[in-house]
XYZ file of C-alpha atoms in Angstrom:
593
model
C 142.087 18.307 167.115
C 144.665 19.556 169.405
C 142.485 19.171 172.499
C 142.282 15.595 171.576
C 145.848 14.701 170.751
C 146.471 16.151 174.065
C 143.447 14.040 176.003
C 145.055 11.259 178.623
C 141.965 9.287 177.727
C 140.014 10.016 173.879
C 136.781 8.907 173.933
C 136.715 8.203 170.212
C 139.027 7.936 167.339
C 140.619 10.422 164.700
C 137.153 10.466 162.919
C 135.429 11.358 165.864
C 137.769 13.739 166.757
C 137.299 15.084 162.926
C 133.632 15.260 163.299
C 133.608 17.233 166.311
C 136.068 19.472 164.841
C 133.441 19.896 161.620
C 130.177 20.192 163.808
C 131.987 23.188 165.263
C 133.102 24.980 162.498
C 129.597 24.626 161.088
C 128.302 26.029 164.583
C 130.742 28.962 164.343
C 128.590 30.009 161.332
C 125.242 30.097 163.425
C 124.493 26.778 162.358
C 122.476 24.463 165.372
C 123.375 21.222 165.690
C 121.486 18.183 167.571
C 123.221 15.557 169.680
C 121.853 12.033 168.706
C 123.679 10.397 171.623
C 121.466 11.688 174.628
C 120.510 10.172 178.025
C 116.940 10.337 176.808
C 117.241 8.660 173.921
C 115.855 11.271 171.720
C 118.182 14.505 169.915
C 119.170 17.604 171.788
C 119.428 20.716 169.946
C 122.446 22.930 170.503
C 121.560 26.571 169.350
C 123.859 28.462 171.388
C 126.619 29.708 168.755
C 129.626 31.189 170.626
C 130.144 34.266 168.935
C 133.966 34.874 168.696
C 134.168 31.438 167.012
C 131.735 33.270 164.437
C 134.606 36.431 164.074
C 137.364 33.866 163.060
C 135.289 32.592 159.405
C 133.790 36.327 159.315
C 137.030 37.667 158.950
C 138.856 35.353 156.606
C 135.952 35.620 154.241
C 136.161 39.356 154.287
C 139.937 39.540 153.446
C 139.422 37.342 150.547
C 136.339 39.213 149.124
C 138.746 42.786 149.805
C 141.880 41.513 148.195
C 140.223 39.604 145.282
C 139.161 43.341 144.415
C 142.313 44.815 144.899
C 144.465 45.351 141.520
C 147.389 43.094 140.697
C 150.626 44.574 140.943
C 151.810 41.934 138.706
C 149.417 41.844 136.065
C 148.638 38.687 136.128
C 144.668 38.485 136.080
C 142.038 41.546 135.428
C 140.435 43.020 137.908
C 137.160 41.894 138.358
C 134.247 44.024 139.270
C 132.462 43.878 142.738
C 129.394 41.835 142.017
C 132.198 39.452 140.225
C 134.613 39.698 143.209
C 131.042 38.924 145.614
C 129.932 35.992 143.707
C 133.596 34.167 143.531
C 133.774 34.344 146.805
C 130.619 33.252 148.100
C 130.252 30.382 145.454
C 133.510 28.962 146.293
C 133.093 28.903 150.088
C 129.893 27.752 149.973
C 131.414 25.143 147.684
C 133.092 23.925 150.569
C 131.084 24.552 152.958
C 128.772 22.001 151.503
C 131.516 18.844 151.570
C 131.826 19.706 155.194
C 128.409 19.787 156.298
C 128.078 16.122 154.604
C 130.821 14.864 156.693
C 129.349 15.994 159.531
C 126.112 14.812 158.876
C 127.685 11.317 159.606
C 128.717 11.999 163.005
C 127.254 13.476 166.249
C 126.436 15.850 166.761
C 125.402 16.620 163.669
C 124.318 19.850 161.675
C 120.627 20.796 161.058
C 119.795 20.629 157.342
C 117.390 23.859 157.415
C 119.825 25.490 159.799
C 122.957 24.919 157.379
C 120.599 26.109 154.457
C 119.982 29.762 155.616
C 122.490 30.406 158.076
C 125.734 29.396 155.854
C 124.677 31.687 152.983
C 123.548 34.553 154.639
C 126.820 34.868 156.723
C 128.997 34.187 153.682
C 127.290 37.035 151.851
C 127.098 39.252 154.460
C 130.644 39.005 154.958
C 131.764 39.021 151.339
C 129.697 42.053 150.956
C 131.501 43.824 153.492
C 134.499 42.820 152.180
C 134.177 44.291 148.588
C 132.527 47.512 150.480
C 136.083 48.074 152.342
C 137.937 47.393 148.922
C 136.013 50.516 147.847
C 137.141 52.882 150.084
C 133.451 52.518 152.022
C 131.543 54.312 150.164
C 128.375 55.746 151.355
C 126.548 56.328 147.756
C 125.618 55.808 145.300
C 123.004 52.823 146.492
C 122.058 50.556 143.797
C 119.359 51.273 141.044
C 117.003 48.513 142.068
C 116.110 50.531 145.023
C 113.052 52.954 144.896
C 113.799 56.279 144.275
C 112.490 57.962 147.390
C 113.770 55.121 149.791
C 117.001 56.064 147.318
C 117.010 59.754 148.808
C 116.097 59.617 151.978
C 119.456 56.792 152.191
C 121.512 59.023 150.697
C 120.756 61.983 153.747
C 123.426 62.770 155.849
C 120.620 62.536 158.845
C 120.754 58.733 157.880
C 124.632 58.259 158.361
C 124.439 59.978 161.953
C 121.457 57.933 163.218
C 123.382 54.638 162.181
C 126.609 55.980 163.740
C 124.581 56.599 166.974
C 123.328 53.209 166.877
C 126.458 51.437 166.643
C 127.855 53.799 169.347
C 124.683 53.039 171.899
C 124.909 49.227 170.993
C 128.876 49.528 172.181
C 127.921 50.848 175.387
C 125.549 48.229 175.853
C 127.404 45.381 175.093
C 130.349 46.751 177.023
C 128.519 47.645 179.847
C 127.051 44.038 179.892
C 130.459 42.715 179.908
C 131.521 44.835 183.214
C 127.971 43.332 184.738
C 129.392 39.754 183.919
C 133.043 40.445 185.333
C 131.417 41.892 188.197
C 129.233 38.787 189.040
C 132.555 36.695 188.885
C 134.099 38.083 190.912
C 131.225 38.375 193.537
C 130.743 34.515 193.171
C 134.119 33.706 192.439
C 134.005 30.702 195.221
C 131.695 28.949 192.876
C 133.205 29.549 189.422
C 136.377 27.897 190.561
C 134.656 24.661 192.372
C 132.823 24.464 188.436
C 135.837 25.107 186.807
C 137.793 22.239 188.601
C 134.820 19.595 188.707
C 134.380 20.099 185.070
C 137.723 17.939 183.761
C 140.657 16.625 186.396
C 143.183 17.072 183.475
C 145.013 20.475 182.216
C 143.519 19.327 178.256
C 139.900 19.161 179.891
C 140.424 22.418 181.898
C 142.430 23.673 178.904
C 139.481 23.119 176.503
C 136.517 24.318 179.566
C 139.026 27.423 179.630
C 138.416 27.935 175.835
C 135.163 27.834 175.777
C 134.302 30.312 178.508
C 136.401 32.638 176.187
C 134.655 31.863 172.791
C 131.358 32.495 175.173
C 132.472 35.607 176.303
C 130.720 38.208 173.707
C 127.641 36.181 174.607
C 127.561 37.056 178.123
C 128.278 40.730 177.141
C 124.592 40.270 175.078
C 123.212 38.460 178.488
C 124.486 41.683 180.535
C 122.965 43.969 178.766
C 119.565 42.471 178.224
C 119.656 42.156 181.951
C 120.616 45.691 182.625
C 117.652 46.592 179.802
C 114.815 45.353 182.147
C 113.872 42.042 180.357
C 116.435 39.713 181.476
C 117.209 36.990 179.842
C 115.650 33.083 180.124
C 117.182 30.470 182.011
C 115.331 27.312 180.937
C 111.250 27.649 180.357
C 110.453 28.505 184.293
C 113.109 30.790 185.206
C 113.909 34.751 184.205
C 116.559 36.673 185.436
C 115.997 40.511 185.609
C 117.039 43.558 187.924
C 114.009 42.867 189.844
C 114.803 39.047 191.118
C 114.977 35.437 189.707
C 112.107 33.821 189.523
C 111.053 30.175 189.048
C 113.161 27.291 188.791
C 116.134 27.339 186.741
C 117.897 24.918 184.930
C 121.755 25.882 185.063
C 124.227 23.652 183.159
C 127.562 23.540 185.492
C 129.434 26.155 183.747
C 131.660 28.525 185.011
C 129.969 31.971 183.304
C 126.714 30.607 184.727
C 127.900 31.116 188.173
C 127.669 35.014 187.647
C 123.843 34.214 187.393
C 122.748 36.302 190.110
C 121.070 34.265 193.235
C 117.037 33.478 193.361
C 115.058 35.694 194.790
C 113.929 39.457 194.236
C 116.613 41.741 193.724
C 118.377 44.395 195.648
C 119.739 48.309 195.172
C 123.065 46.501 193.921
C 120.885 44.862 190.992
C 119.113 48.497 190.460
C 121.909 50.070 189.925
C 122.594 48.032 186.802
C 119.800 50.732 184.689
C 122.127 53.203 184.788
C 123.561 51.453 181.937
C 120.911 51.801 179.151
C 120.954 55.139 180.615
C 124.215 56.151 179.382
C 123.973 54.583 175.955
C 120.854 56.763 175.454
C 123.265 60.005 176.211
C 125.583 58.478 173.780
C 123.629 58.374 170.693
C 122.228 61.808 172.095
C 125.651 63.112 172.039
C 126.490 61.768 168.531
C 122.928 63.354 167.212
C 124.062 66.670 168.679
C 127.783 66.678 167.411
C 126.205 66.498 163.611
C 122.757 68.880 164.762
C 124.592 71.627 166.901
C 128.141 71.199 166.011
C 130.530 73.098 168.952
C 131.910 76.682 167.659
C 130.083 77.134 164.408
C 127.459 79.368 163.191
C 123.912 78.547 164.546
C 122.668 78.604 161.128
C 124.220 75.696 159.946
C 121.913 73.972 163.614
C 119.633 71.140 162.220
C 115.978 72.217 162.604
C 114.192 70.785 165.824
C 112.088 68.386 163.844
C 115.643 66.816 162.110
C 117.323 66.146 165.103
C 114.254 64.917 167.060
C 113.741 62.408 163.907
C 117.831 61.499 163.429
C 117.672 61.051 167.092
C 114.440 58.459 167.227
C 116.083 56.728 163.947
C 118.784 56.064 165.696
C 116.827 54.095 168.457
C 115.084 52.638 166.471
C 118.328 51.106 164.436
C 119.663 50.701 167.861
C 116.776 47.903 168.869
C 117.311 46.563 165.415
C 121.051 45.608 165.882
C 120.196 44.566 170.079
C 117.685 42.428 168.951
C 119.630 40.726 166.321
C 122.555 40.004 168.821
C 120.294 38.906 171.397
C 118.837 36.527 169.179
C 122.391 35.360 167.781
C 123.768 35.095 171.356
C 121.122 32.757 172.445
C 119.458 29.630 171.551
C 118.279 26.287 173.059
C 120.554 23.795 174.843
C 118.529 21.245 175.371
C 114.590 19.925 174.995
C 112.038 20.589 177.192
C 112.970 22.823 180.287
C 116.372 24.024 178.225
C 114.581 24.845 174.855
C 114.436 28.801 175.834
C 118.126 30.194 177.116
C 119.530 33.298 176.887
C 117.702 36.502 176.226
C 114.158 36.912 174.419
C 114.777 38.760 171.529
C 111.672 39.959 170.870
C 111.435 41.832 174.572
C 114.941 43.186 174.115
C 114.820 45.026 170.921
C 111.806 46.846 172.472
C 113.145 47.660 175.465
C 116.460 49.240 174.228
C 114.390 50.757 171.944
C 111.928 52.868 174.352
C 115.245 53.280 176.586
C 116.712 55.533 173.547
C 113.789 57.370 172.426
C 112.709 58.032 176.070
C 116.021 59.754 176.971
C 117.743 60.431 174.069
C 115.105 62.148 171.838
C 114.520 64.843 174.601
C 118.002 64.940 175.527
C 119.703 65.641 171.897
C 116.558 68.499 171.311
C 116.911 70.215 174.320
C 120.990 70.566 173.732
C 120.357 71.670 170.822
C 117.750 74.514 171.632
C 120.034 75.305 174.068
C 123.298 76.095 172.260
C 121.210 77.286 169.463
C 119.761 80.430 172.441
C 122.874 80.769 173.906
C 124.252 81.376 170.140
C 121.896 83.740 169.848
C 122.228 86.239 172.655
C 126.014 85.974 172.249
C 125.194 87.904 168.729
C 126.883 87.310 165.396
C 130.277 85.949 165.205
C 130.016 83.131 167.998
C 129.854 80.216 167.558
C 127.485 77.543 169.396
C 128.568 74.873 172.547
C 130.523 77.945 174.352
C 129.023 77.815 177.170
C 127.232 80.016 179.717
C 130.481 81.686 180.622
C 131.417 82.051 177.116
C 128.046 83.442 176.785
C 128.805 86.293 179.742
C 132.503 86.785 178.370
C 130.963 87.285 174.810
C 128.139 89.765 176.309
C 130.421 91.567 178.448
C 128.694 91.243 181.857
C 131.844 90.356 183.686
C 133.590 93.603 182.473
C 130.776 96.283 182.909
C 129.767 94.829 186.571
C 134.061 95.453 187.255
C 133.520 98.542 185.712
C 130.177 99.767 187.471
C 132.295 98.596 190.903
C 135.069 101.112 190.351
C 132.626 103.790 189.675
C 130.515 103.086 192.957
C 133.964 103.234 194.462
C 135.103 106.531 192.917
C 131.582 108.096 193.721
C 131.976 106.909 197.332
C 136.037 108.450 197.295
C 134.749 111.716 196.234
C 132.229 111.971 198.830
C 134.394 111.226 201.853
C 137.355 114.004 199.758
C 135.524 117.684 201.243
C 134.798 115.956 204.871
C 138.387 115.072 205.275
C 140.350 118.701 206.056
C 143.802 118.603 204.041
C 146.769 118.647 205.845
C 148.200 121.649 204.149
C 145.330 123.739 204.818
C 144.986 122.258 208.744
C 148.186 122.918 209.681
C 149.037 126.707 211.165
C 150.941 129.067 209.679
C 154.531 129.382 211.045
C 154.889 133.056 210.822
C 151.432 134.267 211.823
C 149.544 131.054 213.481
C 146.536 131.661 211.224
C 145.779 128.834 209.254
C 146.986 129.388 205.493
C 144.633 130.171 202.979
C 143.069 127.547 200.639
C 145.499 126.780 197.825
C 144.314 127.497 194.167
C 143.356 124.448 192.035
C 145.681 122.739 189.986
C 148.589 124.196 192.311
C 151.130 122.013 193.822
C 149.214 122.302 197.397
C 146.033 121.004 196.285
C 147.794 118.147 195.204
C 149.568 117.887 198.503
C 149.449 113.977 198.501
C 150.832 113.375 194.728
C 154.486 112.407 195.500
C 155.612 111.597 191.333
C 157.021 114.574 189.434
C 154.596 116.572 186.448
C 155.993 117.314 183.741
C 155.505 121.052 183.270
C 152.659 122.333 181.115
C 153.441 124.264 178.207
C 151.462 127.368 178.301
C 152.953 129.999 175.874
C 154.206 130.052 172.542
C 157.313 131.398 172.994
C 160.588 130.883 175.405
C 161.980 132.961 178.635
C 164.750 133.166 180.385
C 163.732 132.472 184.385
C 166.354 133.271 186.986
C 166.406 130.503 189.616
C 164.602 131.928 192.833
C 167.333 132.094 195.718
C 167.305 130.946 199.364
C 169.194 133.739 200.421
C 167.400 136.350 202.690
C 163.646 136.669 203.124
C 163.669 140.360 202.551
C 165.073 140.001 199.076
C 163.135 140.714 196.036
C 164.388 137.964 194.168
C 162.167 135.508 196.421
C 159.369 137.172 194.889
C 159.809 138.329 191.563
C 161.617 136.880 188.509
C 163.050 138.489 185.623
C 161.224 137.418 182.564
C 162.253 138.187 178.962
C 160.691 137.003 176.560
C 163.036 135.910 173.274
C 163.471 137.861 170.191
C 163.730 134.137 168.145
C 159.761 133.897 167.655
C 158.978 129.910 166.761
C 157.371 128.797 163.432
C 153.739 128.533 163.165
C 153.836 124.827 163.032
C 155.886 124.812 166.504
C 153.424 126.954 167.401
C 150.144 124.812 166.653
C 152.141 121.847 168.079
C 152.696 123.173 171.565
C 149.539 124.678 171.776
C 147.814 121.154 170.884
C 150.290 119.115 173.816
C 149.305 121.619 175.985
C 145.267 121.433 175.454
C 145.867 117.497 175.870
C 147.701 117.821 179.059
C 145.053 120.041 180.738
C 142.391 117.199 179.487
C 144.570 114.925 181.216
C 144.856 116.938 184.454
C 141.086 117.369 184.390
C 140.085 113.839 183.935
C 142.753 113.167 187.367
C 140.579 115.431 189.301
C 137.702 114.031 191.514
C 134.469 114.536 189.663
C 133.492 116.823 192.705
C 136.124 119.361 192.253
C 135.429 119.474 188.811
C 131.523 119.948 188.939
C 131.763 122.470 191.354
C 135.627 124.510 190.873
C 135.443 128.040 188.955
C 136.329 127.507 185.420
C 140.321 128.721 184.249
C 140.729 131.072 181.946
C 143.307 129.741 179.344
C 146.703 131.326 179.963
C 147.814 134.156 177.351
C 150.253 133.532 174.819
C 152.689 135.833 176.070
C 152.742 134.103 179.790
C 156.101 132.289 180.997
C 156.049 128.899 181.388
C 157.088 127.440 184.613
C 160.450 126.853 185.403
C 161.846 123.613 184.236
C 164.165 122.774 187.675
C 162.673 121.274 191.074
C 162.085 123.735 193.519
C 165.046 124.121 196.289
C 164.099 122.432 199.515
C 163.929 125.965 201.595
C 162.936 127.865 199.207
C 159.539 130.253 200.601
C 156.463 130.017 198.512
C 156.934 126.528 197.914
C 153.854 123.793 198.402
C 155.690 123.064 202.468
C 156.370 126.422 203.367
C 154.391 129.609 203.204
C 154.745 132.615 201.445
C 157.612 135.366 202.036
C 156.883 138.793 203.656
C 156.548 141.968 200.788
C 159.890 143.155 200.419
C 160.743 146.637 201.332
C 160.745 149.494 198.598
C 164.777 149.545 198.444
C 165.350 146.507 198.202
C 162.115 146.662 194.945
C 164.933 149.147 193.376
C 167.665 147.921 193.820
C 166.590 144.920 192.056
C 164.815 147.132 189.139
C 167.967 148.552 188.251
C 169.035 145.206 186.592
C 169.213 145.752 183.201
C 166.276 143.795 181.594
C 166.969 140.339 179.589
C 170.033 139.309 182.132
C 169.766 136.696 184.268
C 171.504 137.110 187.553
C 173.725 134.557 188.650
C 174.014 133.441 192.017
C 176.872 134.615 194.692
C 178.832 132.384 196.730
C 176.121 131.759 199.650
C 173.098 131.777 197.117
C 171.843 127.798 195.574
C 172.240 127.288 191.818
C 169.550 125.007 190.141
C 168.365 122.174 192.079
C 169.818 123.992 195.577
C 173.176 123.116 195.460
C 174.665 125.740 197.334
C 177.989 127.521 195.393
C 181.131 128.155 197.638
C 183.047 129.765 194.496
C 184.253 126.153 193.596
């Protein structure tokens, strides 16, 4: 109505106008109409139902059939029960459904009588149905009584619910896909959609109106797309097909804008191949739904679907896939005309098929095989992993990446101790100051064998009770003091437990020293004899930096016999303390101060 209130120049009257606006409601609910008024003479069937017209009746018969279940917050009617709520609604639209179609029987075009008789109901219910299923929460169960039993079970399977999911996810991908396809050809021939679009009307209402129509006809060139990207194509009059291989024959294009995205006669090229890559992916969709419910990611594999269930939920879904393709390639086609134009859009019956073997050719193999897969890799994870972790998950979970780490440091510790007895030490290279022979070999575990171990040890604990240990001085070499200390062991014995303490640190600390060793010098070195329980320990303060016997100097001449008693006749159990020239602990020399 408001596309002819705004027309310069109205071809007919209000009633006219009021008529049209009837035949297309009526055609919004998949009913065909025939124009009377042809150039022929004889009526034109128009079959092609724009399918976002069809959303706008869909939708308001829905709300009514969910909110006429709903409780009243007022309480002012019962609540009626579903099949009550179902049949209101449908009776009463129908109602007036009827007293339109007879108005617009009077006027052209005009509805089909058998058309109007099974299309109205069927969409009323459907939607009213849907309606009163949404009131309830959507329920999956339980399915009514009058269904057999078994058909009643197998229904009610989870399986079921994840094939339909699938479905509806493939038939997405399809129909979006499709829709990319037709944007794509628009803008490829966008020279001749606008030369269409402006010989169609001269007048913003008749561009305004051609505008609106290529929108309600949108979703049906998403259907077109895909059945063209599915292999069959879809019809352009009786002598013409469109597929990914060429157009052939003659075909009989209305000037239309969307029609101008029909791809140009002749047989096809890589650009046009590339188009099966979309059936493609919605087969790896529905195989990735299958496998979410079969193989879930990080759970047990015994909770995996057997081989047999997901192969079947997998091929149900296909099959429920072609169902739903076929239905909306037969809903988003139809005839426009009579003779050549009887047959456009796609052939339903050649597109259910097709999506169908597309689906169970890629799919089926695709969901079993990810399944087997994350089921194995489950398994030689071991308990306690969970499935979908991957192959490095896998190797994390098995360890491989820490013992082939660990197996390199060994190589390189075997290869370290090799190259240790080849290499001459420094200590035991380098000549003796005093004598020019070279110095003896240093005993193990001393502070020369370790030559090249610059961080201070803490001293082991080798006895069970204390001493007294004079510091050694750096006095004269002759001196016995440089080469014998004064030990006295205390009178204050320690309690056994001090005892067994000690002794245990000290056991631990000689592990530890053995396990710093090279593996060489532990195979083949003498065993030590534990150290007595009456031995001193060492002494507690760093030796002084001059001092002879030391791990960087070498040992002190024998001192001479008077000098030996001199220092015997110091009374045992007193410690000597150093003289003015002579270095206190740590060899800080002591002036007096």
């Amino acid at each position: 109505m408001m596309v002819w209130i705004g027309a310069p120049y109205p071809d007919d009257g209000p009633g006219g106008a009021l008529h049209a606006a009837a035949a297309l409601w009526l055609l919004s609910h998949g009913v065909e109409l025939v124009r009377v008024d042809t150039l022929s003479g004889g009526p034109a069937p128009v079959g092609v139902v724009p399918l976002l017209l069809v959303a706008l009746p869909v939708s308001l018969i829905h709300r009514a059939a969910r909110d006429g279940l709903n409780p009243d917050t007022h309480g002012r009617r019962p609540r009626p029960s579903p099949q009550g709520a179902v049949c209101a609604v449908t009776l009463g639209y129908l109602l007036v459904a009827a007293v339109i179609a007879g108005y617009a029987a009077g006027g052209s075009p005009a509805p089909d009588v058998l058309s109007a008789l099974g299309h109205l109901p069927l969409v009323t219910l459907a939607a009213a149905l849907a309606g009163v299923w949404t009131a309830r929460g959507r329920p999956w169960g339980p399915l009514p009584g009058w269904l057999p039993e078994p058909l009643r079970v197998r229904l009610a399977r989870t399986r079921v619910a994840v094939a339909l999911r699938a479905a509806l996810a493939g038939t997405l991908v399809l129909a979006g896909g499709g829709a990319l396809l037709v944007a794509a050809g628009l803008v490829w021939h966008s020279a001749a959609v606008q030369d269409m679009f402006l010989q169609l009307s001269t007048v913003w209402s008749g561009r305004l109106a051609v505008l609106l129509l290529a929108a309600a006809l949108v979703p049906n060139a998403s259907v077109w797309g895909a059945a063209y990207a599915l292999g069959p194509g879809f019809a352009l009059g009786t002598e013409a097909t469109a597929t990914p291989l060429g157009l052939t024959g003659d075909p009989a294009l209305p000037p239309f804008p969307l029609v101008a995205a029909v791809p140009a006669a002749g047989p096809g090229t890589v650009w046009h191949g590339v188009c099966l890559a979309l059936p493609l992916m919605a087969a790896l969709v529905v195989a990735a739904f299958v496998v979410a419910r079969a193989a879930p990611r990080f759970q047990d594999r015994e909770v995996a679907w057997s081989i047999r269930d997901t192969a079947a939920t997998a091929l149900l879904a296909a099959v429920a896939c072609g169902v739903v393709t076929a239905v909306l390639s037969a809903a988003a086609g139809g005839p426009l005309g009579t003779e050549r134009l009887v047959d456009f859009g796609p052939l339903w019956w050649l597109t259910g098929p097709a999506a169908f073997c597309w689906i169970t050719a890629v799919a089926v193999p695709v969901a079993v095989t990810v399944r087997i897969w994350r089921v194995l890799l489950a398994r030689l994870a071991g308990a306690g992993t969970g499935m979908g972790m991957g192959v490095a998950g896998v190797l994390r979970s098995l360890g491989v990446r820490g013992k082939a780490w660990r197996g390199g440091r060994k190589a390189k510790a075997r290869a370290a101790t090799a190259a240790a007895p080849s290499a001459p030490s420094a200590l035991s290279s380098a000549p003796s100051a005093s004598s020019g022979a070279p110095e003896p070999k240093a005993p193990r575990g001393s502070a020369a064998s370790r030559s090249y171990d610059f961080l201070p040890e803490r001293p082991p604990v080798t006895a069970t009770a204390t001493a007294t240990v004079r510091p050694a001085p750096t006095g004269d070499v002759g001196t016995e003091d440089s080469e014998q200390q004064q030990i006295r062991p205390d009178k204050d014995q320690k309690s056994t437990s001090e005892e067994n303490l000690v002794a245990a640190e000290s056991v631990a600390e000689q592990e530890t020293e053995s396990e710093c060793e090279p593996e060489s010098e532990r195979r083949s070195g003498p065993a030590q004899a534990p150290a007595p329980p009456w031995a001193a320990p060492a002494s507690p303060w760093p030796e002084a930096p001059g001092s002879w016997g030391g791990a960087d100097h070498p040992a002190a001449p024998s001192a001479p016999a008077d000098s030996a008693a001199s220092t015997s006749s110091t009374p045992p159990g007193t410690a000597k303390t150093p003289g003015p020239e002579e270095s206190g602990p740590g060899g800080d020399r002591r002036d007096g101060g």
